[in-house]
């Protein structure tokens, strides 16, 4: 694979460990411009808070494809499911005040609950372990359906699983969080959030889950249609019921000030944050997710955040007193918000660079940088009586935080911990493991993938000829 152009764009700058803010800002700005160019992103805003001060705040491109209006400090990006973070903080403020508990049953606050909903607890809503029917899957709501009408309609559907069993992302959870907040406070959800979290952000914040509602300075979202090879503007209308789940639009300055207030404990106390960020214990899987917050391990440094609509991401690194905001309005390929947060964090502090996310970034970008790469057998070669599995990490990039790379497949029951398939580093960032060819049956097809640091299943490069065509797009090997 020809990685030289991508390496020059994405990776050389990231391993230098800049120490001066001016150099960091220049490197981050250059990186963002490359991402925008590669992914054909129409408009973007990126901000960084370090030690409770805004250290980076930049705007790129256009608000909407229908006009030439530039993205600026007044542009309000709809952050979609990142809205859930402000809902979580609003709810935990009430928990902090002793007005409810995560262990309370939702029926304590919401009347006329369906029988199968009675024993669901507040913590099940926050951890997406409620098992409730997801209102996003039901398409026959009217735009102005009341909360009670939504619940009445959903009550006709069966619960998916027992509360607490496992994680399943679910929008109904946040309708119920809205109802609990409104019951306790006597205010609308929007009033409560704006008064308590955005008191100084007049005309910089708005709640609307109507994508076609005309709101001054609100940035439109677009989805790319690969068949027509063009962007199409989102036209969904979700109604007030979705405000706490996906309705917030906010300017970058207001978002950054919100982050500063949150970091300084102006919204909730440190002890309350620990409650939010405590991993929920699911009965039947080991998914690491807090009470409304994603948890990420960046080389033993925890970060907490969320993303929204594949066009926004927020991440806070409490131990580093660092927070990053990324908001944009479309991208031609795979969503890039998580990779951007990871990369920007790595420019600021190399210890925050996740090597798996970095590898994913180059794989995702490859089709746009090298669209005409020849299809070829990838991931293994045969030399005499030996089968050699081989994986190359991006050239000139640091492998300091790669603890291990392994091969998992049908030949070892997809066991990433199998010591026989642990790879060893060679020169030029190549990892290999050599096995006897006789260990594999002639004419039989085996599926496999590479796994980094025991939990990162690496995406297959688009130019790999040996894939199985399934949804997982596994690599395959066959010995003739």
Short mmCIF file of C-alpha atoms in Angstrom, two decimals:
data_model
loop_
_atom_site.label_atom_id
_atom_site.label_comp_id
_atom_site.label_asym_id
_atom_site.label_seq_id
_atom_site.Cartn_x
_atom_site.Cartn_y
_atom_site.Cartn_z
CA UNK A 1 0.00 0.00 0.00
CA UNK A 2 1.28 3.42 -0.93
CA UNK A 3 1.03 5.36 2.31
CA UNK A 4 3.52 8.14 1.60
CA UNK A 5 1.00 10.89 0.87
CA UNK A 6 -1.19 10.04 3.83
CA UNK A 7 1.84 9.76 6.06
CA UNK A 8 2.98 13.21 5.03
CA UNK A 9 -0.46 14.66 5.60
CA UNK A 10 -1.46 13.02 8.86
CA UNK A 11 1.39 11.50 10.73
CA UNK A 12 4.78 13.17 10.62
CA UNK A 13 3.54 16.22 12.49
CA UNK A 14 1.83 14.17 15.18
CA UNK A 15 4.88 12.47 16.65
CA UNK A 16 6.97 15.56 17.26
CA UNK A 17 5.50 16.36 20.66
CA UNK A 18 5.10 20.10 20.27
CA UNK A 19 5.67 22.13 23.38
CA UNK A 20 4.70 25.62 22.22
CA UNK A 21 1.07 26.59 21.83
CA UNK A 22 1.73 28.48 18.58
CA UNK A 23 3.33 25.41 17.02
CA UNK A 24 0.52 23.18 18.25
CA UNK A 25 -2.12 25.51 16.82
CA UNK A 26 -0.37 25.63 13.46
CA UNK A 27 -0.10 21.84 13.37
CA UNK A 28 -3.76 21.37 14.37
CA UNK A 29 -4.97 23.92 11.81
CA UNK A 30 -2.95 22.22 9.06
CA UNK A 31 -4.26 18.82 10.04
CA UNK A 32 -7.90 20.01 10.08
CA UNK A 33 -7.55 21.55 6.61
CA UNK A 34 -6.21 18.26 5.28
CA UNK A 35 -9.12 16.34 6.83
CA UNK A 36 -11.59 18.77 5.28
CA UNK A 37 -9.96 18.45 1.87
CA UNK A 38 -9.72 14.65 1.92
CA UNK A 39 -13.29 14.13 3.16
CA UNK A 40 -14.84 17.04 1.21
CA UNK A 41 -16.41 18.55 4.30
CA UNK A 42 -18.36 21.75 3.48
CA UNK A 43 -18.10 23.47 6.88
CA UNK A 44 -16.50 22.91 10.28
CA UNK A 45 -15.74 24.49 13.65
CA UNK A 46 -13.12 23.16 16.05
CA UNK A 47 -12.28 24.33 19.56
CA UNK A 48 -9.94 23.34 22.36
CA UNK A 49 -10.04 24.19 26.05
CA UNK A 50 -6.88 23.70 28.11
CA UNK A 51 -6.65 24.61 31.78
CA UNK A 52 -10.08 26.27 31.56
CA UNK A 53 -9.00 28.63 28.79
CA UNK A 54 -9.83 28.52 25.08
CA UNK A 55 -6.53 27.80 23.32
CA UNK A 56 -7.85 27.05 19.82
CA UNK A 57 -10.98 28.25 18.04
CA UNK A 58 -11.18 28.08 14.26
CA UNK A 59 -13.85 28.08 11.56
CA UNK A 60 -13.74 26.57 8.08
CA UNK A 61 -15.91 26.53 4.99
CA UNK A 62 -19.62 27.24 4.50
CA UNK A 63 -22.64 26.93 6.78
CA UNK A 64 -24.86 25.59 4.01
CA UNK A 65 -24.38 24.44 0.44
CA UNK A 66 -27.20 26.71 -0.72
CA UNK A 67 -25.25 29.87 0.12
CA UNK A 68 -21.74 31.21 0.43
CA UNK A 69 -22.16 32.24 4.07
CA UNK A 70 -19.00 31.32 5.93
CA UNK A 71 -18.88 29.40 9.17
CA UNK A 72 -18.06 31.82 11.98
CA UNK A 73 -18.53 32.38 15.71
CA UNK A 74 -22.28 32.92 15.21
CA UNK A 75 -22.84 29.67 13.32
CA UNK A 76 -24.99 27.24 15.30
CA UNK A 77 -24.17 23.60 14.61
CA UNK A 78 -26.80 21.06 15.57
CA UNK A 79 -24.86 18.57 17.69
CA UNK A 80 -27.46 15.79 17.59
CA UNK A 81 -26.78 13.11 20.25
CA UNK A 82 -24.20 15.27 21.99
CA UNK A 83 -27.37 16.94 23.29
CA UNK A 84 -27.63 13.94 25.62
CA UNK A 85 -24.67 15.28 27.60
CA UNK A 86 -26.53 18.43 28.63
CA UNK A 87 -29.55 16.27 29.48
CA UNK A 88 -27.35 14.03 31.65
CA UNK A 89 -25.87 16.98 33.50
CA UNK A 90 -29.34 18.44 34.02
CA UNK A 91 -30.57 15.18 35.50
CA UNK A 92 -27.50 14.69 37.69
CA UNK A 93 -27.89 18.19 39.07
CA UNK A 94 -31.28 17.09 40.40
CA UNK A 95 -29.71 13.89 41.75
CA UNK A 96 -27.08 16.02 43.49
CA UNK A 97 -29.88 18.07 45.04
CA UNK A 98 -31.47 14.91 46.42
CA UNK A 99 -34.58 15.13 44.27
CA UNK A 100 -34.12 11.67 42.78
CA UNK A 101 -31.68 8.75 42.68
CA UNK A 102 -30.28 6.64 39.86
CA UNK A 103 -31.88 3.68 41.62
CA UNK A 104 -35.37 5.17 41.52
CA UNK A 105 -37.94 3.51 39.32
CA UNK A 106 -39.13 5.79 36.53
CA UNK A 107 -42.73 5.05 37.55
CA UNK A 108 -42.06 7.15 40.65
CA UNK A 109 -42.06 10.26 38.45
CA UNK A 110 -44.09 9.28 35.39
CA UNK A 111 -47.64 8.10 35.73
CA UNK A 112 -49.56 5.61 33.62
CA UNK A 113 -46.48 3.62 32.71
CA UNK A 114 -47.04 0.42 30.72
CA UNK A 115 -46.83 -2.65 32.96
CA UNK A 116 -43.55 -3.85 31.42
CA UNK A 117 -41.96 -0.44 32.07
CA UNK A 118 -42.79 -0.21 35.79
CA UNK A 119 -39.51 -1.58 37.21
CA UNK A 120 -37.09 0.21 34.91
CA UNK A 121 -34.76 2.46 36.89
CA UNK A 122 -33.28 5.86 36.12
CA UNK A 123 -29.83 4.28 35.75
CA UNK A 124 -31.19 2.04 32.97
CA UNK A 125 -32.13 5.12 30.97
CA UNK A 126 -28.71 6.68 31.40
CA UNK A 127 -26.80 3.50 30.57
CA UNK A 128 -28.98 2.52 27.61
CA UNK A 129 -29.85 -0.73 29.35
CA UNK A 130 -33.61 -0.17 29.59
CA UNK A 131 -34.60 -2.61 26.85
CA UNK A 132 -37.50 -0.32 25.92
CA UNK A 133 -38.87 -0.07 22.39
CA UNK A 134 -36.85 2.61 20.62
CA UNK A 135 -39.00 5.48 19.40
CA UNK A 136 -36.50 6.03 16.56
CA UNK A 137 -37.67 2.71 15.09
CA UNK A 138 -41.33 3.73 15.05
CA UNK A 139 -42.19 5.90 12.06
CA UNK A 140 -45.89 6.69 12.55
CA UNK A 141 -45.63 9.50 15.13
CA UNK A 142 -46.98 12.87 14.17
CA UNK A 143 -44.62 15.81 14.50
CA UNK A 144 -46.66 17.24 17.38
CA UNK A 145 -47.26 13.96 19.21
CA UNK A 146 -47.34 14.55 22.98
CA UNK A 147 -45.11 12.63 25.35
CA UNK A 148 -48.06 10.56 26.57
CA UNK A 149 -49.08 9.77 22.99
CA UNK A 150 -45.56 8.55 22.22
CA UNK A 151 -45.56 6.28 25.28
CA UNK A 152 -49.03 4.98 24.44
CA UNK A 153 -47.86 4.05 20.94
CA UNK A 154 -44.64 2.45 22.17
CA UNK A 155 -46.54 0.41 24.74
CA UNK A 156 -47.88 -1.66 21.84
CA UNK A 157 -44.32 -2.88 21.16
CA UNK A 158 -42.56 -5.52 23.24
CA UNK A 159 -39.53 -4.67 25.36
CA UNK A 160 -36.36 -5.98 23.74
CA UNK A 161 -34.70 -7.40 26.85
CA UNK A 162 -34.72 -7.30 30.62
CA UNK A 163 -33.55 -3.99 32.07
CA UNK A 164 -29.85 -4.00 32.89
CA UNK A 165 -29.06 -6.97 30.65
CA UNK A 166 -26.89 -5.23 28.06
CA UNK A 167 -26.22 -1.99 26.18
CA UNK A 168 -28.49 -0.93 23.35
CA UNK A 169 -28.54 2.68 22.24
CA UNK A 170 -32.10 3.94 22.58
CA UNK A 171 -33.74 7.33 22.03
CA UNK A 172 -36.80 6.54 24.17
CA UNK A 173 -34.58 6.74 27.25
CA UNK A 174 -34.17 10.48 26.74
CA UNK A 175 -37.86 11.18 26.25
CA UNK A 176 -38.32 9.68 29.73
CA UNK A 177 -35.40 11.71 31.11
CA UNK A 178 -37.13 14.81 29.74
CA UNK A 179 -40.36 13.85 31.47
CA UNK A 180 -38.59 13.24 34.79
CA UNK A 181 -36.81 16.61 34.62
CA UNK A 182 -40.05 18.42 33.77
CA UNK A 183 -41.96 16.63 36.53
CA UNK A 184 -39.40 17.55 39.21
CA UNK A 185 -38.64 21.13 38.10
CA UNK A 186 -42.06 22.23 36.87
CA UNK A 187 -40.33 23.74 33.82
CA UNK A 188 -39.97 22.63 30.23
CA UNK A 189 -36.81 20.70 29.51
CA UNK A 190 -35.55 23.51 27.28
CA UNK A 191 -36.13 26.20 29.91
CA UNK A 192 -34.38 24.17 32.60
CA UNK A 193 -31.29 23.44 30.46
CA UNK A 194 -30.91 26.96 29.08
CA UNK A 195 -31.30 28.58 32.51
CA UNK A 196 -28.81 26.29 34.22
CA UNK A 197 -26.21 25.56 31.56
CA UNK A 198 -26.38 28.40 29.02
CA UNK A 199 -27.46 31.50 30.98
CA UNK A 200 -25.04 33.80 29.15
CA UNK A 201 -25.45 32.40 25.64
CA UNK A 202 -28.33 34.47 24.29
CA UNK A 203 -28.91 33.80 20.56
CA UNK A 204 -26.12 31.20 20.59
CA UNK A 205 -28.21 28.17 21.56
CA UNK A 206 -31.50 26.81 20.28
CA UNK A 207 -33.46 23.57 20.65
CA UNK A 208 -35.07 22.25 17.48
CA UNK A 209 -35.36 18.69 16.17
CA UNK A 210 -36.85 19.94 12.92
CA UNK A 211 -34.15 19.86 10.25
CA UNK A 212 -36.01 22.11 7.83
CA UNK A 213 -37.06 24.79 10.33
CA UNK A 214 -35.54 28.10 9.30
CA UNK A 215 -33.35 29.30 12.17
CA UNK A 216 -30.90 32.18 11.68
CA UNK A 217 -27.28 31.03 11.65
CA UNK A 218 -28.14 27.36 12.09
CA UNK A 219 -25.85 25.12 10.05
CA UNK A 220 -27.52 22.55 7.81
CA UNK A 221 -26.56 18.87 7.76
CA UNK A 222 -26.02 16.90 4.56
CA UNK A 223 -25.76 13.21 3.77
CA UNK A 224 -23.71 12.04 0.81
CA UNK A 225 -25.53 9.99 -1.82
CA UNK A 226 -22.85 7.78 -3.43
CA UNK A 227 -25.13 6.79 -6.31
CA UNK A 228 -25.91 10.37 -7.29
CA UNK A 229 -22.45 11.49 -6.15
CA UNK A 230 -23.82 14.53 -4.39
CA UNK A 231 -24.84 15.85 -0.99
CA UNK A 232 -28.50 15.83 0.02
CA UNK A 233 -29.81 18.04 2.79
CA UNK A 234 -31.30 16.32 5.82
CA UNK A 235 -35.05 16.93 6.06
CA UNK A 236 -36.09 14.85 9.09
CA UNK A 237 -38.61 16.24 11.57
CA UNK A 238 -38.50 14.54 14.98
CA UNK A 239 -40.62 16.86 17.10
CA UNK A 240 -40.25 18.18 20.64
CA UNK A 241 -40.04 14.60 21.95
CA UNK A 242 -36.46 14.42 20.63
CA UNK A 243 -35.09 17.70 21.98
CA UNK A 244 -33.19 16.10 24.87
CA UNK A 245 -31.74 13.44 22.59
CA UNK A 246 -30.76 15.32 19.45
CA UNK A 247 -32.17 18.85 19.29
CA UNK A 248 -29.47 21.23 20.51
CA UNK A 249 -27.80 23.65 18.10
CA UNK A 250 -24.98 25.71 19.55
CA UNK A 251 -22.20 28.06 18.50
CA UNK A 252 -18.62 27.04 19.12
CA UNK A 253 -17.99 29.87 21.64
CA UNK A 254 -21.06 28.82 23.64
CA UNK A 255 -20.03 25.16 23.55
CA UNK A 256 -16.52 26.02 24.74
CA UNK A 257 -17.85 28.19 27.58
CA UNK A 258 -20.19 25.35 28.55
CA UNK A 259 -17.16 23.05 28.70
CA UNK A 260 -15.25 25.51 30.89
CA UNK A 261 -18.18 25.79 33.31
CA UNK A 262 -18.44 22.01 33.43
CA UNK A 263 -14.71 21.62 34.07
CA UNK A 264 -14.84 24.22 36.86
CA UNK A 265 -17.70 22.34 38.55
CA UNK A 266 -20.18 25.15 38.01
CA UNK A 267 -22.89 22.70 36.92
CA UNK A 268 -22.29 19.75 39.22
CA UNK A 269 -19.77 18.82 41.90
CA UNK A 270 -16.73 16.58 41.30
CA UNK A 271 -18.39 13.77 43.24
CA UNK A 272 -21.38 13.95 40.89
CA UNK A 273 -19.11 13.73 37.85
CA UNK A 274 -17.65 10.54 39.28
CA UNK A 275 -21.18 9.14 39.46
CA UNK A 276 -21.80 10.05 35.81
CA UNK A 277 -18.53 8.57 34.66
CA UNK A 278 -18.71 5.38 36.72
CA UNK A 279 -19.00 2.40 34.35
CA UNK A 280 -22.39 0.73 34.45
CA UNK A 281 -22.34 -3.00 35.17
CA UNK A 282 -24.29 -4.84 32.49
CA UNK A 283 -25.46 -8.35 33.33
CA UNK A 284 -24.49 -9.98 30.06
CA UNK A 285 -21.65 -8.04 28.47
CA UNK A 286 -18.58 -6.08 29.49
CA UNK A 287 -19.31 -2.94 27.46
CA UNK A 288 -17.62 0.03 29.14
CA UNK A 289 -20.07 2.89 29.23
CA UNK A 290 -20.85 5.36 31.99
CA UNK A 291 -24.16 6.87 33.00
CA UNK A 292 -24.72 8.68 29.73
CA UNK A 293 -21.07 9.13 28.78
CA UNK A 294 -18.75 7.14 26.54
CA UNK A 295 -15.50 6.15 28.23
CA UNK A 296 -12.26 5.98 26.26
CA UNK A 297 -8.86 4.82 27.42
CA UNK A 298 -6.07 6.83 25.82
CA UNK A 299 -2.92 5.00 26.90
CA UNK A 300 -4.11 4.78 30.52
CA UNK A 301 -5.63 8.28 30.48
CA UNK A 302 -9.42 8.27 30.60
CA UNK A 303 -11.53 10.59 28.50
CA UNK A 304 -15.30 11.01 28.56
CA UNK A 305 -17.64 12.32 25.91
CA UNK A 306 -20.08 11.54 23.17
CA UNK A 307 -20.78 12.12 19.49
CA UNK A 308 -23.81 13.19 17.51
CA UNK A 309 -25.24 12.58 14.06
CA UNK A 310 -21.83 11.54 12.74
CA UNK A 311 -21.03 15.27 12.58
CA UNK A 312 -20.02 16.29 16.11
CA UNK A 313 -17.92 15.05 18.99
CA UNK A 314 -17.02 16.26 22.46
CA UNK A 315 -14.31 14.75 24.62
CA UNK A 316 -12.96 15.83 28.00
CA UNK A 317 -9.72 14.55 29.54
CA UNK A 318 -10.12 15.44 33.23
CA UNK A 319 -6.59 14.42 34.26
CA UNK A 320 -5.16 16.73 31.58
CA UNK A 321 -7.72 19.53 32.07
CA UNK A 322 -8.32 19.34 28.33
CA UNK A 323 -11.47 19.29 26.21
CA UNK A 324 -11.96 19.12 22.44
CA UNK A 325 -15.00 20.08 20.35
CA UNK A 326 -15.44 19.09 16.70
CA UNK A 327 -18.54 20.09 14.70
CA UNK A 328 -19.14 19.87 10.94
CA UNK A 329 -22.05 19.56 8.53
CA UNK A 330 -21.22 16.61 6.23
CA UNK A 331 -18.47 14.33 5.02
CA UNK A 332 -18.18 12.32 1.85
CA UNK A 333 -16.97 9.11 3.42
CA UNK A 334 -16.80 7.52 6.85
CA UNK A 335 -17.51 9.79 9.85
CA UNK A 336 -14.25 11.31 11.05
CA UNK A 337 -15.14 13.01 14.35
CA UNK A 338 -13.60 10.36 16.65
CA UNK A 339 -10.41 10.17 14.62
CA UNK A 340 -10.14 13.95 14.67
CA UNK A 341 -10.51 14.18 18.44
CA UNK A 342 -7.88 11.47 18.87
CA UNK A 343 -5.46 13.09 16.46
CA UNK A 344 -5.84 16.59 17.87
CA UNK A 345 -5.35 15.24 21.40
CA UNK A 346 -2.19 13.49 20.20
CA UNK A 347 -0.78 16.70 18.76
CA UNK A 348 -1.32 18.39 22.11
CA UNK A 349 0.08 15.47 24.12
CA UNK A 350 1.53 12.43 22.34
CA UNK A 351 0.52 10.24 25.29
CA UNK A 352 -3.12 10.80 24.34
CA UNK A 353 -2.69 9.45 20.81
CA UNK A 354 -4.47 6.12 20.47
CA UNK A 355 -2.51 4.04 17.91
CA UNK A 356 -5.58 2.05 16.89
CA UNK A 357 -7.57 5.20 16.06
CA UNK A 358 -4.58 6.50 14.12
CA UNK A 359 -4.44 3.31 12.04
CA UNK A 360 -8.17 3.54 11.42
CA UNK A 361 -7.81 7.12 10.25
CA UNK A 362 -5.35 6.24 7.52
CA UNK A 363 -7.44 3.27 6.38
CA UNK A 364 -10.58 5.41 6.18
CA UNK A 365 -8.79 8.17 4.26
CA UNK A 366 -7.00 5.85 1.82
CA UNK A 367 -9.77 5.60 -0.83
CA UNK A 368 -9.91 9.39 -1.16
CA UNK A 369 -6.17 9.94 -1.34
CA UNK A 370 -5.41 6.94 -3.56
CA UNK A 371 -8.70 6.11 -5.35
CA UNK A 372 -7.06 3.99 -8.04
CA UNK A 373 -5.00 1.59 -5.94
CA UNK A 374 -4.74 -1.87 -7.47
CA UNK A 375 -6.53 -4.65 -5.61
CA UNK A 376 -4.05 -7.09 -4.09
CA UNK A 377 -3.77 -9.92 -1.60
CA UNK A 378 -3.38 -8.36 1.82
CA UNK A 379 -2.30 -9.54 5.25
CA UNK A 380 -0.30 -12.66 4.46
CA UNK A 381 2.23 -14.23 2.11
CA UNK A 382 3.63 -17.72 1.58
CA UNK A 383 7.35 -18.36 1.48
CA UNK A 384 8.42 -21.97 0.92
CA UNK A 385 6.74 -23.97 3.69
CA UNK A 386 5.88 -20.96 5.80
CA UNK A 387 2.75 -18.83 6.11
CA UNK A 388 3.60 -15.28 7.19
CA UNK A 389 0.89 -12.99 8.51
CA UNK A 390 2.03 -9.39 8.07
CA UNK A 391 0.61 -6.03 9.14
CA UNK A 392 2.23 -2.63 8.56
CA UNK A 393 1.45 0.30 10.81
CA UNK A 394 1.63 3.69 9.03
CA UNK A 395 5.20 4.52 8.06
CA UNK A 396 7.15 7.01 10.19
CA UNK A 397 4.50 6.84 12.92
CA UNK A 398 5.38 5.98 16.48
CA UNK A 399 4.58 2.44 17.62
CA UNK A 400 5.34 3.38 21.23
CA UNK A 401 1.81 2.71 22.44
CA UNK A 402 1.20 -0.50 20.52
CA UNK A 403 1.33 -3.18 23.18
CA UNK A 404 0.51 -6.04 20.84
CA UNK A 405 -0.92 -6.99 17.47
CA UNK A 406 -2.44 -10.40 16.92
CA UNK A 407 -4.20 -12.41 14.23
CA UNK A 408 -7.63 -13.82 15.00
CA UNK A 409 -9.67 -15.97 12.65
CA UNK A 410 -11.52 -19.18 11.98
CA UNK A 411 -8.26 -21.08 12.48
CA UNK A 412 -8.07 -20.16 16.21
CA UNK A 413 -11.73 -19.57 17.06
CA UNK A 414 -11.26 -15.81 16.64
CA UNK A 415 -9.18 -15.78 19.82
CA UNK A 416 -7.18 -12.54 19.89
CA UNK A 417 -5.26 -13.79 22.96
CA UNK A 418 -3.94 -16.95 21.33
CA UNK A 419 -0.14 -16.75 21.96
CA UNK A 420 0.63 -18.67 18.75
CA UNK A 421 -0.81 -15.79 16.71
CA UNK A 422 0.83 -12.87 18.51
CA UNK A 423 2.87 -10.82 16.06
CA UNK A 424 6.37 -9.48 16.62
CA UNK A 425 7.67 -6.11 15.41
CA UNK A 426 10.11 -6.00 12.50
CA UNK A 427 11.63 -2.99 10.73
CA UNK A 428 9.59 -0.23 9.04
CA UNK A 429 6.66 -0.61 11.46
CA UNK A 430 5.88 -4.12 10.21
CA UNK A 431 4.49 -6.77 12.56
CA UNK A 432 4.69 -10.44 11.60
CA UNK A 433 4.08 -13.97 12.82
CA UNK A 434 5.46 -17.02 11.00
CA UNK A 435 3.59 -20.34 11.05
CA UNK A 436 4.10 -23.66 9.27
CA UNK A 437 2.00 -23.92 6.11
CA UNK A 438 1.13 -27.48 7.09
CA UNK A 439 -0.93 -26.09 9.98
CA UNK A 440 -3.58 -25.02 7.47
CA UNK A 441 -5.68 -27.37 5.36
CA UNK A 442 -5.16 -27.16 1.61
CA UNK A 443 -8.07 -25.74 -0.36
CA UNK A 444 -9.87 -24.52 2.73
CA UNK A 445 -10.79 -20.85 3.06
CA UNK A 446 -10.05 -19.15 6.40
CA UNK A 447 -11.30 -15.78 7.53
CA UNK A 448 -9.13 -13.52 9.70
CA UNK A 449 -8.48 -10.00 10.98
CA UNK A 450 -5.73 -8.14 12.77
CA UNK A 451 -6.35 -6.91 16.31
CA UNK A 452 -4.41 -4.11 18.00
CA UNK A 453 -4.01 -3.92 21.78
CA UNK A 454 -6.49 -6.77 22.21
CA UNK A 455 -9.64 -4.78 21.49
CA UNK A 456 -9.10 -2.84 18.26
CA UNK A 457 -10.24 -4.93 15.30
CA UNK A 458 -8.51 -3.16 12.43
CA UNK A 459 -10.54 -2.11 9.40
CA UNK A 460 -9.65 -3.86 6.16
CA UNK A 461 -7.99 -1.59 3.53
CA UNK A 462 -10.32 -0.94 0.63
CA UNK A 463 -7.79 -2.25 -1.91
CA UNK A 464 -7.54 -5.70 -0.27
CA UNK A 465 -8.53 -8.28 -2.89
CA UNK A 466 -8.97 -11.12 -0.40
CA UNK A 467 -12.16 -10.26 1.48
CA UNK A 468 -15.21 -12.40 2.16
CA UNK A 469 -17.85 -9.86 1.16
CA UNK A 470 -19.71 -10.13 4.47
CA UNK A 471 -20.78 -7.19 6.63
CA UNK A 472 -17.65 -7.70 8.75
CA UNK A 473 -15.56 -7.71 5.58
CA UNK A 474 -13.07 -10.23 6.96
CA UNK A 475 -9.82 -11.01 5.21
CA UNK A 476 -9.50 -14.52 3.80
CA UNK A 477 -6.58 -16.84 3.11
CA UNK A 478 -6.47 -20.03 1.09
CA UNK A 479 -3.57 -22.38 0.58
CA UNK A 480 -3.63 -24.15 -2.77
#
